Coordinates of C-alpha atoms and ligand atoms in Angstrom, one line a residue:
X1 CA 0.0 0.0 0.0
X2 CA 2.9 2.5 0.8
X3 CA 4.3 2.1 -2.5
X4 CA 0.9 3.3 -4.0
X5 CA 1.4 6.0 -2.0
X6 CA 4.4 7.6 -4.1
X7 CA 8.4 6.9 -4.1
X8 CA 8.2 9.3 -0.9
X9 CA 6.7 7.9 1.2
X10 CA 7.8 4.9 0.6
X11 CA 11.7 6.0 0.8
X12 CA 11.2 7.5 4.3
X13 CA 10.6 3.8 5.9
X14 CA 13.1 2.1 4.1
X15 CA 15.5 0.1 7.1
X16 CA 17.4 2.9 8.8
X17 CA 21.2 1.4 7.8
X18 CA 20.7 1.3 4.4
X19 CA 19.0 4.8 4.1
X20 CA 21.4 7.3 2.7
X21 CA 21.5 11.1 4.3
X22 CA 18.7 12.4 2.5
X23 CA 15.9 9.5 3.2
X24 CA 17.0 10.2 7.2
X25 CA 16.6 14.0 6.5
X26 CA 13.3 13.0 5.2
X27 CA 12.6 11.3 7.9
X28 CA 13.8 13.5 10.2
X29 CA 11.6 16.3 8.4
X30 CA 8.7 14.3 9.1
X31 CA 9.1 13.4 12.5
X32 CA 9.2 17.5 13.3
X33 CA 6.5 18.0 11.3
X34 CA 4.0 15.2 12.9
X35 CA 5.0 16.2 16.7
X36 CA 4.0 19.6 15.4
X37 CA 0.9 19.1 13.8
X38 CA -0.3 16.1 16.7
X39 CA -0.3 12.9 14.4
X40 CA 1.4 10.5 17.3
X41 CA -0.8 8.8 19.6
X42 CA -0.4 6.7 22.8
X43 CA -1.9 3.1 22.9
X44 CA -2.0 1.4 26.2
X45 CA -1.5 -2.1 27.1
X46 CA -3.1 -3.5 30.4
X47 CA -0.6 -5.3 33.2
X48 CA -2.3 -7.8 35.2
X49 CA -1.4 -9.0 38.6
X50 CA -2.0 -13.1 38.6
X51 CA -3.4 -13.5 42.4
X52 CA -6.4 -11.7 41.6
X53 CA -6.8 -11.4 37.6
X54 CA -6.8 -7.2 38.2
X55 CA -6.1 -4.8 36.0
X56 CA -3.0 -3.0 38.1
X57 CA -2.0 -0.6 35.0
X58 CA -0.9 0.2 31.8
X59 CA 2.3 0.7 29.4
X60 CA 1.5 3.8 27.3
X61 CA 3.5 2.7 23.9
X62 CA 3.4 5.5 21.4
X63 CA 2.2 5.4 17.2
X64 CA 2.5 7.5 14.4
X65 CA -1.2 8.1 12.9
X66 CA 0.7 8.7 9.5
X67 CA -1.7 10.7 7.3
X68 CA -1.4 8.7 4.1
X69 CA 0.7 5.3 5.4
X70 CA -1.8 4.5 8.5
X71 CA -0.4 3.4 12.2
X72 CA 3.5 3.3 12.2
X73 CA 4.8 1.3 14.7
X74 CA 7.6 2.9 17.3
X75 CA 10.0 0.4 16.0
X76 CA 10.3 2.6 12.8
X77 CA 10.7 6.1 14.3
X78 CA 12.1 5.7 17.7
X79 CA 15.4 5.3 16.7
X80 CA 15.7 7.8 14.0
X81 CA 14.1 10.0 16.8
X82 CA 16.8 9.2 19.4
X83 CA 20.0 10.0 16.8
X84 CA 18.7 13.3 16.2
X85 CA 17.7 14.1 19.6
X86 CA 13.8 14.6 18.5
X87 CA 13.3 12.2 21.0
X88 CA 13.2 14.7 23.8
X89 CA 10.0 16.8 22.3
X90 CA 8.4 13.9 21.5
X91 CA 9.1 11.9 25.0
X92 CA 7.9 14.8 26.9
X93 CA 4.7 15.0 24.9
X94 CA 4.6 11.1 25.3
X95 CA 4.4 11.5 29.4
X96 CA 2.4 14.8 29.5
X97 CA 0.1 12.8 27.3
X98 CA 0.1 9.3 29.5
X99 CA -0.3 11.4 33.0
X100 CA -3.0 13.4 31.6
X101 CA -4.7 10.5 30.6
X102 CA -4.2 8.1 33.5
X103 CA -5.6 11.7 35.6
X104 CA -8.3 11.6 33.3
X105 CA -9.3 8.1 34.1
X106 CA -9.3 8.5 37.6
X107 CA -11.8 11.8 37.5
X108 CA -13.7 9.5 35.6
X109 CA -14.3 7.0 38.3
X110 CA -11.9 4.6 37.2
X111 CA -9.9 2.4 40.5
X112 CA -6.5 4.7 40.0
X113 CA -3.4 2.6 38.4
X114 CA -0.3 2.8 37.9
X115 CA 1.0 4.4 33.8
X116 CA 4.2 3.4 32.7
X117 CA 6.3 5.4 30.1
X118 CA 9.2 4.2 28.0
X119 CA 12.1 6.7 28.5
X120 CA 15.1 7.0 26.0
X121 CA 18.7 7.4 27.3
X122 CA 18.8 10.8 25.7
X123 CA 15.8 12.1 28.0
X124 CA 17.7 10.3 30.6
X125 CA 21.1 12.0 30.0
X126 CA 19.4 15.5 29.8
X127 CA 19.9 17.5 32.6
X128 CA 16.0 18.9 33.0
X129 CA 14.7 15.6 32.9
X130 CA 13.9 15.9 36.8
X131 CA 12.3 19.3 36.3
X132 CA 10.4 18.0 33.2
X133 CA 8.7 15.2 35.0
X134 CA 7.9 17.6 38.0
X135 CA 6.8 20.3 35.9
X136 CA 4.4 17.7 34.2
X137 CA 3.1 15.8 37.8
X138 CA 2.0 19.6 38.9
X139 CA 0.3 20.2 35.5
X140 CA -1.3 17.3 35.0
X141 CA -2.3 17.4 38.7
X142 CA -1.3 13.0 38.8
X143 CA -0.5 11.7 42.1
X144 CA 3.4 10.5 41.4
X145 CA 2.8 7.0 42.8
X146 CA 1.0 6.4 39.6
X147 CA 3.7 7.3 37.6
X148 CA 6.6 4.4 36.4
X149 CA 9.1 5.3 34.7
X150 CA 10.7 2.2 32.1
X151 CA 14.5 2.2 31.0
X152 CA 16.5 0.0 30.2
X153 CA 20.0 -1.0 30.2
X154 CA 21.2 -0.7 26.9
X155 CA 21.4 3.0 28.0
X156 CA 25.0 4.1 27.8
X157 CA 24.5 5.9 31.0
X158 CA 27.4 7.5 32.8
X159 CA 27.0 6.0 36.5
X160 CA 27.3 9.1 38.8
X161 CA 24.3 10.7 37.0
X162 CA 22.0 7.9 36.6
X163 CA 22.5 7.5 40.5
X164 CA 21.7 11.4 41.2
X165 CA 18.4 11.4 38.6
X166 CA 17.2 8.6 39.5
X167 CA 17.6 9.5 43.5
X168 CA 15.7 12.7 42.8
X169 CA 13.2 11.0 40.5
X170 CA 12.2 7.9 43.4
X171 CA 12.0 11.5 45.4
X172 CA 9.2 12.7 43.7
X173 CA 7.6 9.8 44.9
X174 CA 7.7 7.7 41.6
X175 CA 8.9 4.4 40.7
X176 CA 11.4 2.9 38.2
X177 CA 11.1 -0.1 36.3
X178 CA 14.3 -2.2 34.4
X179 CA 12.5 -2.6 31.2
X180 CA 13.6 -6.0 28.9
X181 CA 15.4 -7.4 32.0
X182 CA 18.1 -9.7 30.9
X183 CA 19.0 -8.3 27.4
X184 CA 21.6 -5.9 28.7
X185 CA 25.1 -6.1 29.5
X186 CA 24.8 -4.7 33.3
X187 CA 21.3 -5.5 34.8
X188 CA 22.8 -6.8 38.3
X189 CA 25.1 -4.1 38.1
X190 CA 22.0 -1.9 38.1
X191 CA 19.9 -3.7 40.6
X192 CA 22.8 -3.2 43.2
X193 CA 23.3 0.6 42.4
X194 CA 20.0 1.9 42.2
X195 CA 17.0 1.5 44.2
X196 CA 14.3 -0.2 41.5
X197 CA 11.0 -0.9 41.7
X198 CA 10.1 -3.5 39.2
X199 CA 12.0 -5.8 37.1
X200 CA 10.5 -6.2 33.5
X201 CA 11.6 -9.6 32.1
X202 CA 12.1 -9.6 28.4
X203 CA 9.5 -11.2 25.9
X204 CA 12.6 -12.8 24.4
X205 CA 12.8 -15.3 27.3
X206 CA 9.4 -15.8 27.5
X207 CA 8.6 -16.7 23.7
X208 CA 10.0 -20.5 23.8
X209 CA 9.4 -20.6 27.6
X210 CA 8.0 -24.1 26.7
X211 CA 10.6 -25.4 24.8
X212 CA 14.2 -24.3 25.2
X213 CA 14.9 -24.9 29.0
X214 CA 17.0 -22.3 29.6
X215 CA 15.0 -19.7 29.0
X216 CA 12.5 -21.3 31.1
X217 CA 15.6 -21.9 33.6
X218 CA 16.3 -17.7 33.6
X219 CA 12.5 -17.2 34.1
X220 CA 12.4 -18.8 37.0
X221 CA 15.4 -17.2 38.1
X222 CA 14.8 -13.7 37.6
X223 CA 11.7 -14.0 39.2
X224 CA 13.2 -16.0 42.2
X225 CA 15.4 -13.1 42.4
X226 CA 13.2 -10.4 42.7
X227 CA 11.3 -12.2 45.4
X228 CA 14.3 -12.4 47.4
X229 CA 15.5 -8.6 46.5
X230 CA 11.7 -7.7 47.5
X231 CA 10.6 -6.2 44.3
X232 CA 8.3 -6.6 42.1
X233 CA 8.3 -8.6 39.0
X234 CA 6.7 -8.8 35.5
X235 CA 6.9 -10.8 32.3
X236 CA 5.8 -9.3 28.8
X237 CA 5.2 -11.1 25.9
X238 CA 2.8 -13.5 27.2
X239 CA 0.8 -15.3 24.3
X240 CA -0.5 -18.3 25.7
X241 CA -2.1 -20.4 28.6
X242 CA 0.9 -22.4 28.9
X243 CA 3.4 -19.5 29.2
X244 CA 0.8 -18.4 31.9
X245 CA 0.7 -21.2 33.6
X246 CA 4.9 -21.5 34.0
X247 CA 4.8 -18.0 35.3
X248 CA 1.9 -18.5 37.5
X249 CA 3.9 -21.9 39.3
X250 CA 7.1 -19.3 39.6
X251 CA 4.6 -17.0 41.4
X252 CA 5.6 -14.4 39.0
X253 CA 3.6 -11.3 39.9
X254 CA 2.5 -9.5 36.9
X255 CA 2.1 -10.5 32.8
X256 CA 1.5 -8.3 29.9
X257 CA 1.2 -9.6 26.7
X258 CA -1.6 -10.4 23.9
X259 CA -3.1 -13.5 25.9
X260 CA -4.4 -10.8 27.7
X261 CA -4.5 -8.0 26.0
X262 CA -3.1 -6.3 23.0
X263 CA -2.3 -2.4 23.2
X264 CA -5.1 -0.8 23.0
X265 CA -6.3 3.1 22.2
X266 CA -7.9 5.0 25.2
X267 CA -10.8 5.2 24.0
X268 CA -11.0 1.2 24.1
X269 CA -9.2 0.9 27.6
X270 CA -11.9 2.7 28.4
X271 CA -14.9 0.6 27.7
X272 CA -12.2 -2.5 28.9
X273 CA -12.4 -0.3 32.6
X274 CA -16.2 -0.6 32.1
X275 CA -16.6 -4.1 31.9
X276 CA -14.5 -5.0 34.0
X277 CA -15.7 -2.9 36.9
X278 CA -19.5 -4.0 36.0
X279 CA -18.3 -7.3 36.3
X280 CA -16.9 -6.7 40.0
X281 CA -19.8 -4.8 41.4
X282 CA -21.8 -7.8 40.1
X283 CA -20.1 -10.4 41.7
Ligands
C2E1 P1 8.8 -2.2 25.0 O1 8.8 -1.1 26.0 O2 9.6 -3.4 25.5 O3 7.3 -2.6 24.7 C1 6.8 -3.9 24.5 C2 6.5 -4.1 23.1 O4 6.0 -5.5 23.0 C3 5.4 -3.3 22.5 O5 5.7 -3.1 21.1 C4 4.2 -4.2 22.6 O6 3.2 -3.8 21.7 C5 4.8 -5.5 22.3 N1 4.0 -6.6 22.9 C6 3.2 -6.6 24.0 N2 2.7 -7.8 24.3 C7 3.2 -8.6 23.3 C8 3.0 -10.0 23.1 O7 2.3 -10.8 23.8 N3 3.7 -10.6 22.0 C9 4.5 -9.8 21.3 N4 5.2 -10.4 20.2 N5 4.7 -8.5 21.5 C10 4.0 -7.9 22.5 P2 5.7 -1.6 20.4 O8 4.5 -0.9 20.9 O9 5.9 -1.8 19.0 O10 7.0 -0.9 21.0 C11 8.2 -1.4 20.7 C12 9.3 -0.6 21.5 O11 9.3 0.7 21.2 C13 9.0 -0.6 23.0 O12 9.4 -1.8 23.6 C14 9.9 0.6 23.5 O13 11.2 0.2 23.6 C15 9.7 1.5 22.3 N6 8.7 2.5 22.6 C16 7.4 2.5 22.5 N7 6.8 3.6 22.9 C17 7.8 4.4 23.3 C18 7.9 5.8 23.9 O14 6.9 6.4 24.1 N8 9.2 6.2 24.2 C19 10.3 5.5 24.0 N9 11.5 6.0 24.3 N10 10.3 4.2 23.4 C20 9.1 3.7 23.1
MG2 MG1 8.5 -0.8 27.9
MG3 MG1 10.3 -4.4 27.0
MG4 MG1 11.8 -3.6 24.1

């Protein structure tokens, strides 16, 4: 369809290493220009805790609503967005967005939840990030125990700052989740400097759960460790029953995945709320 669409459009999404300067000015052009005239959107994907089947939150995951190539998925801009630095406009308009929302829910009637927000090492490494997210718990007028922030550890963080910003961010009263736990090169090295909230374990080692034993092995392991560290732990990527059922015998606390739920538009989340709520009250 994108190639019916003109050799423009179809240029800008060619894979990133192959695109000469021009296609990634393109690209670039077009990134400016959608933050400017609104075009991304956040879906949200439910987390649910296992003890109880609850809704405890959402992962706001953000889209391009491309006018002419349809729903673009992060995959395609983030990184383009992170070399050129658009990625700080765009993440703060990503948690503004997220916290207005989940504040939105809540004045709605809605039990509060937690909303978690992908952050990019470049937000991370900027020095206002601290004022940023203060600046947008005030506006937005969210309570900052509903606010998680994601990173992971493939940021190329320098050490003495990470440990500041993320001291002043737990200060606000928010909390900080390792996101695709296990992919990196220094996630224990993490765990022992800074004080973390949540382990995320990555979909990768929950895909083949079933069959490759190892990855069922590291599973099992992770989330033994987090019960013994005291914090909490959650697995994405969960597709099926059986998956479900290996992390329910690990007592792993929280899944997010398509078995459940697929990210979802708030509009939809909305009406998900609903129904489930009805169906409490009822029973
Ligand atoms: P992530 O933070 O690890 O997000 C999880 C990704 O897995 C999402 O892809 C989600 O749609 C997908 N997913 C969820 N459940 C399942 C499942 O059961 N099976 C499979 N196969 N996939 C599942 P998405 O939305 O395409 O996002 C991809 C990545 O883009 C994210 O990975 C995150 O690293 C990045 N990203 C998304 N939104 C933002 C953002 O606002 N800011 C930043 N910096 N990065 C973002
Ligand atoms: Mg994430
Ligand atoms: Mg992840
Ligand atoms: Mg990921």
């Amino acid at each position: 369809r994108a190639k019916d669409e003109g050799k423009n459009n179809y240029a800008i999404f060619k894979p990133t290493q192959n695109s000469g300067g021009l296609e990634r000015l393109t690209l670039e052009n077009s990134i400016r220009k959608a933050l400017q005239q609104e075009e991304f959107v956040l879906y949200y994907q439910p987390q649910i805790k296992l003890q109880t089947g609850e809704i405890i939150g959402t992962e706001a995951l953000v889209r391009w609503k491309h006018p002419t190539l349809g729903l673009v998925p992060p995959g395609k801009f983030i990184p383009i967005a992170e070399e050129t630095g658009l990625i700080v406009p765009l993440g703060e308009w990503v948690l503004r967005t997220a916290c207005r929302q989940n504040q939105i829910w809540k004045e709605k009637g809605f039990a509060p939840m937690k909303v978690s927000v992908n952050l990019s090492s470049r937000q991370f490494s900027k020095q206002n990030l601290v004022d940023t997210v203060k600046r947008i718990l005030l506006e937005t007028e969210l309570d900052p125990q509903y606010l998680e922030l994601e990173i992971t550890e493939s940021m190329t963080m320098n050490v003495e700052i990470a440990i500041e910003v993320l001291g002043k961010l737990k200060e606000l009263g928010i909390q900080i989740c390792i996101d695709d736990f296990g992919t990196g090169y220094s996630n224990l090295y993490y765990l022992k400097l800074f004080s973390i909230d949540r382990l995320k374990i990555d979909q990768s080692f929950v895909r083949d759960i079933m069959t490759d034993t190892n990855d069922a092995d590291i599973v099992a392991t992770i989330i033994a460790m987090a019960h013994k560290l005291g914090i909490d732990v959650i697995a994405e990527g969960v597709e099926n029953k059986d998956q479900l059922d290996f992390l329910r015998s690990q007592n792993c606390h929280e899944v997010q995945g398509f078995y459940y739920h697929r990210p979802l538009p708030a509009n939809e989340i909305e009406q998900l709320f609903t129904r489930t709520s009805a169906m409490k009250t009822n029973s």
